[in-house]
Coordinates of C-alpha atoms in Angstrom, one line a residue:
M10 CA 35.8 52.9 -10.5
S11 CA 37.5 56.4 -10.3
K12 CA 40.9 57.3 -12.1
S13 CA 42.9 54.1 -12.9
T14 CA 45.7 52.7 -14.8
V15 CA 45.1 49.3 -16.3
G16 CA 48.0 46.9 -17.0
P17 CA 48.7 43.3 -17.2
A18 CA 48.3 41.0 -13.9
P19 CA 51.3 40.2 -12.1
G20 CA 53.3 37.6 -13.8
E21 CA 50.8 37.7 -16.7
T22 CA 52.9 37.9 -20.4
P23 CA 51.0 39.7 -22.9
A24 CA 49.8 37.7 -26.0
A25 CA 51.5 37.7 -29.2
S26 CA 48.6 39.3 -30.7
D27 CA 48.8 42.3 -28.5
E28 CA 52.1 42.7 -29.0
Q29 CA 51.2 42.9 -33.1
D30 CA 48.2 45.3 -32.1
L31 CA 50.2 47.7 -30.5
G32 CA 53.0 47.4 -33.4
A33 CA 50.7 48.0 -35.9
A34 CA 49.0 50.8 -33.6
G35 CA 52.6 52.7 -33.7
S36 CA 53.6 51.8 -37.4
Q37 CA 54.1 54.4 -39.7
L38 CA 54.8 57.4 -37.5
S39 CA 57.8 57.5 -39.7
T40 CA 58.8 57.4 -43.2
A41 CA 62.2 56.1 -42.4
P42 CA 63.2 52.9 -44.5
V43 CA 63.8 49.8 -42.9
D44 CA 66.7 47.8 -43.1
T45 CA 65.2 44.4 -44.7
L46 CA 69.0 42.9 -45.0
A47 CA 69.9 42.5 -41.5
S48 CA 71.4 39.0 -42.1
G49 CA 73.3 40.2 -45.0
P50 CA 72.8 40.7 -48.9
A51 CA 71.4 37.9 -50.8
L52 CA 73.7 35.8 -53.5
G53 CA 74.0 37.0 -56.8
I54 CA 74.4 40.3 -58.7
M55 CA 70.8 41.6 -58.1
G56 CA 71.2 40.9 -54.2
W57 CA 74.6 42.8 -54.3
A58 CA 72.8 45.9 -56.5
R59 CA 70.0 45.8 -53.3
W60 CA 72.1 45.8 -50.7
F61 CA 74.7 48.6 -52.5
W62 CA 71.6 50.5 -52.9
R63 CA 70.0 50.6 -49.8
Q64 CA 73.3 51.3 -48.0
L65 CA 74.0 54.1 -50.1
T66 CA 70.1 55.9 -49.5
S67 CA 70.4 54.6 -45.9
M68 CA 70.3 58.2 -43.5
R69 CA 74.0 57.1 -41.9
V70 CA 75.8 56.8 -45.4
A71 CA 74.0 60.2 -46.3
L72 CA 75.6 62.1 -43.1
L73 CA 78.9 60.1 -44.0
L74 CA 79.0 61.6 -47.5
L75 CA 78.0 64.9 -45.9
L76 CA 81.1 64.9 -43.6
L77 CA 83.3 63.6 -45.8
L78 CA 82.3 66.6 -48.1
A79 CA 83.2 68.7 -45.5
L80 CA 86.5 67.4 -44.4
G81 CA 87.1 67.2 -48.3
A82 CA 86.9 71.3 -48.4
I83 CA 89.2 71.8 -46.0
P84 CA 92.3 71.5 -47.9
G85 CA 90.3 73.6 -50.4
S86 CA 90.6 76.2 -48.1
L87 CA 94.2 75.9 -46.5
I88 CA 96.2 75.1 -49.8
P89 CA 96.3 77.7 -52.6
Q90 CA 93.9 76.6 -55.5
S91 CA 95.1 76.8 -59.0
G92 CA 91.6 78.3 -60.1
T93 CA 91.7 81.0 -57.4
D94 CA 95.5 82.5 -57.4
E95 CA 97.7 80.9 -59.9
T96 CA 100.7 82.9 -58.0
K97 CA 100.4 81.8 -54.6
V98 CA 100.4 78.1 -56.0
A99 CA 103.6 78.6 -58.3
E100 CA 105.0 80.1 -55.1
F101 CA 103.7 77.0 -53.2
R102 CA 105.7 74.6 -55.6
Q103 CA 108.8 76.6 -55.5
A104 CA 108.8 76.6 -51.4
H105 CA 107.8 73.0 -51.2
G106 CA 109.7 70.8 -53.5
T107 CA 108.6 67.4 -51.9
L108 CA 105.1 68.4 -51.1
A109 CA 104.1 69.7 -54.4
P110 CA 104.2 66.5 -56.7
I111 CA 101.9 64.7 -54.0
Y112 CA 99.8 67.4 -53.8
D113 CA 99.3 67.1 -57.5
R114 CA 98.7 63.6 -57.6
L115 CA 96.2 64.2 -54.7
G116 CA 94.5 67.1 -56.8
L117 CA 94.8 68.8 -54.0
F118 CA 95.6 72.3 -56.0
H119 CA 92.2 71.8 -57.8
V120 CA 90.0 70.1 -55.2
Y121 CA 86.7 71.3 -55.8
S122 CA 87.5 69.9 -59.5
S123 CA 89.3 66.8 -58.6
V124 CA 87.8 63.4 -59.2
W125 CA 87.5 62.1 -55.7
F126 CA 85.7 65.6 -54.2
S127 CA 83.3 64.9 -57.5
A128 CA 82.7 61.2 -56.7
I129 CA 81.9 62.5 -53.2
Y130 CA 79.6 65.3 -54.5
I131 CA 77.5 62.7 -56.8
L132 CA 77.1 60.2 -54.2
L133 CA 75.6 62.4 -51.9
F134 CA 73.6 63.9 -54.1
V135 CA 72.4 60.4 -55.7
S136 CA 71.8 59.2 -51.8
L137 CA 69.4 62.1 -51.1
I138 CA 67.5 61.4 -54.0
G139 CA 67.3 57.7 -53.3
C140 CA 66.1 58.1 -49.9
I141 CA 63.4 61.4 -50.7
V142 CA 61.8 59.8 -53.6
P143 CA 60.5 56.4 -51.4
R144 CA 59.9 58.8 -48.4
T145 CA 57.9 61.4 -49.8
W146 CA 55.8 58.4 -51.8
Q147 CA 55.2 57.0 -49.0
F148 CA 54.3 60.1 -46.7
V149 CA 51.9 61.0 -49.8
G150 CA 50.3 57.5 -49.3
Q151 CA 49.7 58.1 -45.1
L152 CA 48.3 61.6 -46.1
R153 CA 46.1 60.1 -48.1
S154 CA 44.7 57.1 -45.2
R155 CA 43.0 57.5 -42.1
P156 CA 44.9 57.2 -38.6
P157 CA 44.9 53.5 -37.6
G158 CA 42.2 51.8 -35.6
A159 CA 42.7 52.1 -31.6
P160 CA 44.8 48.9 -30.4
K161 CA 42.7 46.4 -28.3
R162 CA 44.7 47.3 -25.0
L163 CA 45.2 50.6 -24.7
T164 CA 46.6 50.3 -21.4
R165 CA 50.1 49.2 -22.9
L166 CA 50.5 52.7 -24.5
P167 CA 52.9 55.1 -22.8
A168 CA 49.9 57.7 -21.9
Y169 CA 46.8 56.5 -20.8
T170 CA 44.2 57.4 -18.9
T171 CA 40.3 55.9 -17.8
W172 CA 37.1 56.8 -16.0
R173 CA 33.5 56.1 -15.8
T174 CA 30.3 58.6 -16.7
D175 CA 27.0 57.9 -16.8
A176 CA 27.0 59.9 -20.3
E177 CA 26.3 57.4 -23.8
P178 CA 29.1 55.8 -25.2
E179 CA 28.0 57.6 -28.8
Q180 CA 28.1 61.4 -27.0
V181 CA 31.5 60.7 -25.9
R182 CA 32.7 59.9 -29.0
A183 CA 31.2 62.7 -30.8
A184 CA 32.4 65.2 -28.1
A185 CA 36.2 63.8 -28.6
L186 CA 35.7 63.7 -32.6
T187 CA 34.9 67.4 -32.2
L188 CA 37.7 68.2 -29.4
L189 CA 40.2 66.5 -31.3
R190 CA 39.3 68.3 -34.7
K191 CA 39.4 71.4 -33.0
R192 CA 43.1 70.5 -31.7
R193 CA 44.0 70.0 -35.6
F194 CA 44.1 66.3 -35.2
R195 CA 43.3 64.4 -37.9
A196 CA 40.7 62.2 -36.4
H197 CA 37.6 59.7 -37.8
L198 CA 35.4 57.2 -35.7
A199 CA 37.1 53.6 -35.9
G200 CA 34.4 51.0 -34.4
D201 CA 34.0 51.7 -30.7
A202 CA 37.0 54.3 -30.4
V203 CA 38.0 57.7 -32.1
A204 CA 41.4 57.5 -33.6
A205 CA 43.4 60.9 -34.0
E206 CA 47.1 61.9 -35.1
K207 CA 48.5 65.1 -35.6
G208 CA 52.1 66.1 -36.2
Y209 CA 52.4 65.5 -39.8
L210 CA 54.9 68.4 -40.0
R211 CA 57.4 66.7 -38.6
E212 CA 58.2 64.7 -41.5
V213 CA 57.3 67.4 -44.2
G214 CA 60.5 69.1 -42.4
N215 CA 62.4 66.5 -42.6
L216 CA 61.6 65.7 -46.3
S217 CA 61.7 69.3 -46.5
F218 CA 65.2 69.4 -45.2
H219 CA 66.6 67.0 -47.5
I220 CA 65.1 68.2 -50.6
A221 CA 66.7 72.1 -49.5
L222 CA 70.1 69.9 -49.1
I223 CA 69.2 69.0 -53.0
V224 CA 68.5 72.6 -54.1
M225 CA 72.0 73.8 -52.2
L226 CA 73.6 71.1 -54.1
V227 CA 72.7 72.0 -57.8
S228 CA 73.0 75.6 -56.9
F229 CA 76.6 75.2 -56.1
A230 CA 77.4 72.9 -58.7
C231 CA 75.7 75.4 -61.1
G232 CA 77.6 78.5 -59.7
Q233 CA 80.6 76.8 -59.9
L234 CA 80.3 75.3 -63.3
Y235 CA 79.2 78.8 -64.8
K236 CA 80.7 81.2 -62.5
S237 CA 82.8 84.3 -63.5
E238 CA 84.6 86.4 -61.8
G239 CA 87.2 89.5 -63.0
N240 CA 88.6 92.4 -61.9
K241 CA 89.2 96.0 -63.2
L242 CA 90.5 99.2 -62.5
V243 CA 88.9 102.3 -63.3
V244 CA 90.1 106.2 -63.1
E245 CA 87.6 108.4 -62.5
G246 CA 86.3 109.7 -65.5
D247 CA 87.4 106.5 -67.0
G248 CA 84.6 103.5 -67.6
F249 CA 84.1 99.6 -67.9
S250 CA 82.2 97.8 -70.6
N251 CA 81.1 94.1 -69.6
T252 CA 83.2 92.2 -72.4
L253 CA 86.4 90.1 -71.7
T254 CA 89.0 92.5 -73.4
Q255 CA 88.0 95.1 -70.7
Y256 CA 89.0 92.7 -67.7
N257 CA 92.5 93.3 -66.0
D258 CA 92.1 89.3 -65.0
F259 CA 89.3 87.0 -65.5
K260 CA 88.7 83.4 -64.4
S261 CA 85.5 81.3 -64.9
G262 CA 83.9 77.8 -64.7
N263 CA 84.4 74.9 -67.2
L264 CA 81.1 75.6 -68.8
F265 CA 81.2 79.1 -68.7
S266 CA 80.7 80.7 -72.0
T267 CA 81.3 84.7 -72.8
D268 CA 77.9 84.9 -74.2
D269 CA 77.0 84.4 -70.4
L270 CA 78.2 88.0 -69.7
N271 CA 75.7 90.4 -68.6
P272 CA 75.7 93.1 -71.0
F273 CA 76.3 96.7 -68.8
S274 CA 78.7 99.1 -68.8
F275 CA 79.8 101.9 -66.3
T276 CA 82.0 105.3 -65.7
L277 CA 82.9 106.2 -62.5
D278 CA 82.4 109.5 -61.6
K279 CA 83.6 110.2 -58.2
F280 CA 85.7 107.8 -55.5
T281 CA 85.3 109.5 -52.0
G282 CA 87.2 108.0 -48.9
T283 CA 87.4 109.8 -45.7
Y284 CA 89.5 109.1 -43.0
E285 CA 89.9 109.4 -38.9
T286 CA 91.6 112.3 -38.4
S287 CA 92.3 112.1 -34.7
G288 CA 92.8 110.1 -31.8
P289 CA 94.3 106.4 -31.6
N290 CA 92.6 105.4 -34.9
T291 CA 94.5 108.3 -36.9
G292 CA 93.9 107.7 -41.0
T293 CA 91.9 104.6 -40.3
A294 CA 89.0 104.5 -43.1
R295 CA 85.7 105.5 -42.2
T296 CA 84.0 105.8 -45.7
F297 CA 85.1 104.1 -49.3
Q298 CA 82.3 104.9 -52.0
S299 CA 82.0 105.8 -55.8
A300 CA 79.5 107.0 -57.6
I301 CA 78.9 105.8 -60.8
T302 CA 76.8 105.9 -64.0
Y303 CA 75.7 103.0 -65.4
S304 CA 73.2 101.2 -68.4
V305 CA 72.2 98.0 -69.2
G306 CA 72.1 96.7 -72.5
A307 CA 73.5 98.8 -75.7
Y308 CA 70.4 100.9 -75.5
G309 CA 69.6 101.4 -71.7
K310 CA 69.1 104.6 -69.9
D311 CA 71.9 106.2 -67.5
K312 CA 71.3 105.3 -64.0
K313 CA 73.2 107.0 -61.2
A314 CA 74.5 104.3 -58.3
V315 CA 76.7 104.3 -55.3
V316 CA 79.1 101.0 -54.7
K317 CA 80.4 100.8 -51.0
V318 CA 82.3 98.3 -50.0
N319 CA 80.4 94.9 -48.8
H320 CA 77.5 97.2 -50.1
P321 CA 77.5 96.0 -54.3
L322 CA 75.3 97.1 -56.8
E323 CA 73.2 94.2 -58.7
I324 CA 72.7 93.9 -62.2
D325 CA 70.8 90.8 -63.5
D326 CA 72.9 87.9 -61.2
S327 CA 76.2 90.1 -61.6
K328 CA 77.4 92.2 -58.5
I329 CA 79.9 94.7 -58.6
Y330 CA 82.3 95.4 -55.5
L331 CA 84.5 97.9 -54.4
T332 CA 87.9 96.0 -53.6
A333 CA 90.5 98.6 -53.2
H334 CA 91.3 102.3 -54.4
G335 CA 94.3 104.2 -54.7
Y336 CA 95.6 107.4 -56.2
A337 CA 96.6 108.3 -60.2
P338 CA 98.7 111.0 -60.8
V339 CA 98.1 113.1 -64.5
I340 CA 101.5 113.1 -66.3
T341 CA 102.0 114.9 -69.3
V342 CA 105.6 114.4 -70.9
R343 CA 107.2 116.5 -73.9
D344 CA 109.5 115.8 -76.6
G345 CA 112.7 118.0 -77.4
K346 CA 110.3 119.9 -79.6
G347 CA 107.8 120.8 -76.8
D348 CA 105.4 118.6 -78.5
V349 CA 103.1 116.4 -75.7
V350 CA 103.7 112.7 -76.7
Y351 CA 101.6 111.3 -73.3
R352 CA 99.0 112.9 -71.2
D353 CA 97.1 110.5 -69.0
A354 CA 96.3 109.8 -65.3
V355 CA 98.9 106.7 -64.2
P356 CA 97.7 104.1 -61.5
L357 CA 100.0 103.5 -58.9
L358 CA 99.7 100.7 -56.3
P359 CA 99.3 101.1 -52.4
L360 CA 102.3 100.3 -50.7
D361 CA 101.2 100.9 -46.8
S362 CA 97.5 102.0 -45.4
N363 CA 98.6 105.3 -45.7
I364 CA 98.1 104.9 -49.3
T365 CA 102.1 105.4 -49.9
S366 CA 102.5 104.2 -54.1
S367 CA 104.7 103.5 -56.4
G368 CA 104.6 102.6 -60.3
V369 CA 105.8 103.4 -64.0
I370 CA 105.2 105.7 -66.7
K371 CA 105.7 104.6 -70.0
V372 CA 106.1 106.1 -73.2
L373 CA 105.9 103.6 -75.9
D374 CA 105.5 105.5 -78.8
G375 CA 105.9 109.5 -80.3
Y376 CA 108.9 110.6 -78.1
R377 CA 112.2 112.5 -79.7
D378 CA 114.8 113.6 -78.5
A379 CA 116.7 116.9 -78.8
K380 CA 118.4 115.2 -81.9
G381 CA 115.4 114.0 -83.3
V382 CA 115.9 110.6 -82.4
G383 CA 113.4 108.3 -81.3
E384 CA 113.4 106.5 -77.8
Q385 CA 111.5 105.3 -75.2
L386 CA 110.7 106.7 -71.8
G387 CA 110.1 104.6 -68.7
I388 CA 110.1 107.2 -65.3
S389 CA 109.7 105.4 -62.1
A390 CA 107.4 107.2 -59.8
F391 CA 106.7 107.2 -55.9
F392 CA 103.8 109.1 -54.3
L393 CA 103.4 110.5 -51.2
P394 CA 99.5 111.6 -50.2
T395 CA 100.5 113.5 -47.6
Y396 CA 104.5 114.6 -47.3
T397 CA 106.0 115.6 -44.2
K398 CA 109.4 117.4 -44.3
G399 CA 111.6 114.3 -42.4
S400 CA 109.5 111.7 -43.8
E401 CA 110.6 111.3 -47.1
A402 CA 110.2 107.3 -47.4
A403 CA 106.8 106.9 -46.6
S404 CA 103.2 108.8 -46.4
T405 CA 102.0 110.1 -43.0
F406 CA 98.1 110.3 -43.6
P407 CA 96.2 108.7 -46.4
A408 CA 94.2 111.6 -47.6
L409 CA 95.4 114.4 -50.5
R410 CA 96.8 117.0 -47.8
N411 CA 100.6 117.4 -49.2
P412 CA 101.1 115.4 -52.1
V413 CA 104.4 115.0 -53.4
L414 CA 105.7 112.9 -56.4
N415 CA 109.4 111.5 -56.8
L416 CA 109.8 110.8 -60.6
T417 CA 113.4 109.0 -61.2
P418 CA 113.2 109.1 -65.6
Y419 CA 114.9 106.8 -68.0
H420 CA 115.5 106.3 -71.5
G421 CA 116.0 103.5 -74.1
D422 CA 114.1 100.6 -74.7
L423 CA 111.3 98.9 -72.7
G424 CA 111.3 95.5 -73.8
V425 CA 107.7 95.5 -74.7
D426 CA 108.3 95.2 -78.6
S427 CA 110.3 91.4 -77.7
G428 CA 106.9 89.8 -77.2
I429 CA 107.7 88.8 -73.6
P430 CA 104.5 90.2 -71.6
Q431 CA 105.6 92.5 -68.2
S432 CA 104.0 94.4 -65.9
V433 CA 102.9 97.9 -66.6
Y434 CA 104.1 98.3 -62.6
Q435 CA 107.2 97.4 -63.2
L436 CA 110.6 98.7 -65.1
D437 CA 112.8 96.6 -67.1
K438 CA 116.0 98.7 -67.2
S439 CA 118.2 96.2 -68.8
H440 CA 118.2 98.5 -72.0
M441 CA 117.4 102.0 -70.2
K442 CA 120.0 104.4 -69.5
E443 CA 119.5 107.1 -66.7
F444 CA 119.2 110.6 -67.1
K445 CA 122.0 112.6 -65.6
D446 CA 121.8 116.2 -64.0
S447 CA 124.4 119.0 -64.1
K448 CA 126.2 117.5 -61.7
G449 CA 126.7 113.7 -63.1
A450 CA 124.2 112.2 -60.8
Q451 CA 120.9 110.2 -61.7
L452 CA 118.2 112.7 -62.2
R453 CA 115.5 112.5 -59.5
D454 CA 113.3 115.2 -58.5
N455 CA 109.9 115.9 -56.6
L456 CA 107.4 117.5 -57.7
K457 CA 104.4 119.2 -56.4
P458 CA 101.1 119.5 -58.4
G459 CA 101.8 122.1 -61.3
E460 CA 105.5 121.6 -61.5
T461 CA 107.5 120.2 -63.9
M462 CA 110.6 118.4 -64.6
T463 CA 113.1 119.7 -66.8
L464 CA 115.1 116.6 -68.7
P465 CA 118.7 117.4 -69.4
N466 CA 120.1 118.6 -73.1
G467 CA 116.4 119.3 -74.0
A468 CA 115.3 115.7 -74.2
G469 CA 111.9 117.3 -73.0
S470 CA 110.1 117.5 -70.0
V471 CA 107.7 115.8 -67.4
T472 CA 104.9 117.8 -65.4
Y473 CA 102.7 116.9 -62.6
E474 CA 99.2 118.2 -63.2
G475 CA 97.6 116.8 -60.4
T476 CA 95.7 113.8 -59.1
K477 CA 92.8 111.5 -59.6
E478 CA 91.7 108.5 -57.6
W479 CA 91.1 105.3 -59.0
A480 CA 88.7 102.3 -57.8
N481 CA 89.4 98.8 -58.0
F482 CA 85.6 97.0 -58.9
Q483 CA 85.4 92.8 -58.8
I484 CA 82.6 91.8 -61.2
T485 CA 81.3 88.4 -60.4
Q486 CA 78.5 86.5 -61.9
Q487 CA 77.4 83.6 -59.6
P488 CA 74.3 81.7 -61.3
A489 CA 71.8 80.0 -58.8
S490 CA 73.2 82.1 -55.7
G491 CA 69.3 83.2 -55.3
W492 CA 68.5 79.3 -55.2
A493 CA 71.3 78.4 -52.5
L494 CA 70.1 80.9 -50.2
G495 CA 66.8 80.0 -50.6
G496 CA 68.2 76.3 -50.0
A497 CA 70.0 77.1 -47.0
I498 CA 67.0 78.8 -45.4
A499 CA 64.5 76.3 -46.2
A500 CA 66.8 73.7 -44.7
I501 CA 67.2 75.3 -41.6
F502 CA 63.6 76.0 -41.1
G503 CA 63.1 71.7 -42.0
L504 CA 65.7 70.7 -39.6
A505 CA 63.8 72.9 -37.0
G506 CA 60.5 71.4 -38.3
S507 CA 62.1 67.4 -37.6
L508 CA 63.5 68.5 -34.4
F509 CA 60.7 70.2 -32.8
L510 CA 57.5 68.7 -33.8
Q511 CA 56.5 65.7 -32.4
R512 CA 54.5 62.9 -34.5
R513 CA 51.6 61.4 -31.9
R514 CA 48.5 59.5 -32.2
V515 CA 45.5 59.6 -29.9
W516 CA 43.0 57.1 -29.3
V517 CA 39.6 57.7 -27.4
R518 CA 37.1 54.4 -26.9
A519 CA 34.1 54.6 -25.0
V520 CA 32.2 51.5 -24.4
K521 CA 29.5 50.2 -22.2
G522 CA 30.7 48.2 -19.1
D523 CA 29.3 45.3 -17.2
D524 CA 27.3 47.6 -15.1
G525 CA 25.8 49.5 -17.8
V526 CA 28.2 52.4 -17.0
T527 CA 30.4 53.9 -20.2
V528 CA 34.0 53.4 -19.5
V529 CA 36.2 55.8 -21.5
E530 CA 39.7 55.1 -22.0
M531 CA 42.4 57.3 -23.6
G532 CA 45.8 56.7 -24.7
G533 CA 48.2 58.6 -26.7
L534 CA 51.5 57.1 -28.4
G535 CA 54.5 59.3 -29.9
R536 CA 57.2 58.6 -32.3
S537 CA 59.9 59.2 -29.3
E538 CA 59.7 59.5 -26.0
S539 CA 58.8 62.9 -25.1
A540 CA 56.8 64.8 -22.3
K541 CA 54.3 66.4 -24.1
V542 CA 52.3 63.7 -25.5
P543 CA 51.1 62.6 -21.7
E544 CA 50.6 66.7 -20.9
E545 CA 48.9 67.1 -23.9
L546 CA 46.9 63.3 -23.5
G547 CA 46.0 65.3 -19.8
D548 CA 44.7 68.3 -21.3
L549 CA 42.1 66.4 -23.8
A550 CA 41.0 64.2 -20.9
G551 CA 40.8 66.8 -18.9
I552 CA 38.3 69.0 -21.1
L553 CA 36.5 65.5 -22.3
Y554 CA 35.8 65.2 -18.5
D555 CA 34.0 68.4 -18.4
Q556 CA 31.9 67.4 -21.0
A557 CA 31.1 63.6 -19.9
P558 CA 32.0 63.8 -15.7
S559 CA 32.6 60.9 -14.0
T560 CA 30.1 58.7 -12.1
P561 CA 30.4 57.6 -8.0
D562 CA 32.8 54.9 -7.6
P563 CA 30.4 51.3 -7.1
D564 CA 33.2 50.5 -4.4
T565 CA 33.3 53.8 -2.4
P566 CA 30.1 54.2 0.0
G567 CA 28.4 57.8 0.0
P568 CA 27.8 59.7 -3.5
S569 CA 31.0 61.1 -3.6
A570 CA 32.2 61.7 -7.7
S571 CA 35.2 60.3 -9.2
P572 CA 37.8 62.8 -9.7
E573 CA 39.4 64.2 -12.6
P574 CA 41.5 61.4 -14.5
E575 CA 45.1 61.6 -14.1
V576 CA 47.4 60.6 -17.0
V577 CA 50.5 58.6 -15.7
P578 CA 52.5 55.7 -17.5
A579 CA 50.8 52.3 -17.5
E580 CA 52.1 49.2 -16.4
G581 CA 54.9 47.7 -19.0
A582 CA 54.2 50.4 -21.2
E583 CA 57.1 50.9 -23.7
K584 CA 59.8 53.5 -22.3

């Protein structure tokens, strides 16, 4: 008998025992749970509870919840969120009087803390745990057990081959056992056959993927609950200490405590910005970086660092990002007696890409006019880093090529003592009076560094000393971000393993035939249809054939030997 594929005779129906035997051989190639309630749940509370639990922990429900979670995050990206930008939420409410109440009821202004989003999140978490725990326990049991014995009829397997040899069955089985173990199969002798299994990493990848999803969910939840985020504008030479009162604005998660702030401080030594000087991209930023000196803890040593755009400084689980920059003219204000009542660098807000800036200088205390009357000063400032004659309304380049500061002073009551908060970048003129020049027009003047504006009637003077630069830093603290990243990487590798690895089994049977010649049968079975199972079985059969070559076929005249076996699907094999 040469290469052959044995199948049922024409018209023969496989016995029920053969079907059960084949089913046992292919069982437990996966740890996926089997739905035993296809006909519906049993009556009673326990029956409904079991049915609900099995539905919740099924893979299709987990995928559905994952899809709902992704869909639920869409409005959180498109609609302004109260925890992120209260100003935009207020603007949205004013612009959409009809939609705003509906969005409030649906929780669309705070999606990630809404009841429905939290319910989806928790159900997905429970579903994944309920799916993983029993599958992991079952997989551990499979690892501790041996591959099942060979089916009675290997001919019914999807991949099958056979040949006859003069070698003894024991020799063939020993050679097969050695070969399969060399190919990293878990193999053992089971009666008259060798049973082997490979591809356990497929299920490891599957379980790793689901465990990684749980790690990501927990990490994201912790990150949202314990996160903090704040902004601080720092002028060159000034510093920042990581305490709540130092921030210009600050928001945090529901479980965040000020005790969770990492203890550190830093000083902005110098900000450096370079720009394209020619070509179509003239004025485009090339380099934005801040040289800082920082220390960790109350008695930490000073360290130097450079913070660049998209290259934050990391201190513990805090990250310091460079987000914006601008100019801060140094202003000195003297009263009617010539005494200095104000001297500071005043940060101005950029209005365009060339850093045309505006702001307000407020002198709250200490100023007295020529008559000794105490007042407050408010000075509107308009700054051009590069002034070009004929383009007085805007700067023509973002660098300090020809800086000019336009000042418009007012005197009176700034309204800061009323208890109503106001922006440091805006001037309330309702209780302020203009200074008049000699012609009776409103006093306004352009100053270059070192120049002074003299206020009328001996009211004092304002001097533009020079220009510093400021940088805005965003300090974020989000615990478990490293765990989230690790979970994402593990999920990718786990998914790749579950998709590209194939769980398969191979059996090699060697028994004496009726004529005393050893008959060798090899069969392979995979979890799903895969061309690799026949190919791998063919490769194994070729190597084993070289160690136990075939004997001449008695039905063929002459001493010619049987050709090398070829693996083909058997008749009746499952497709």
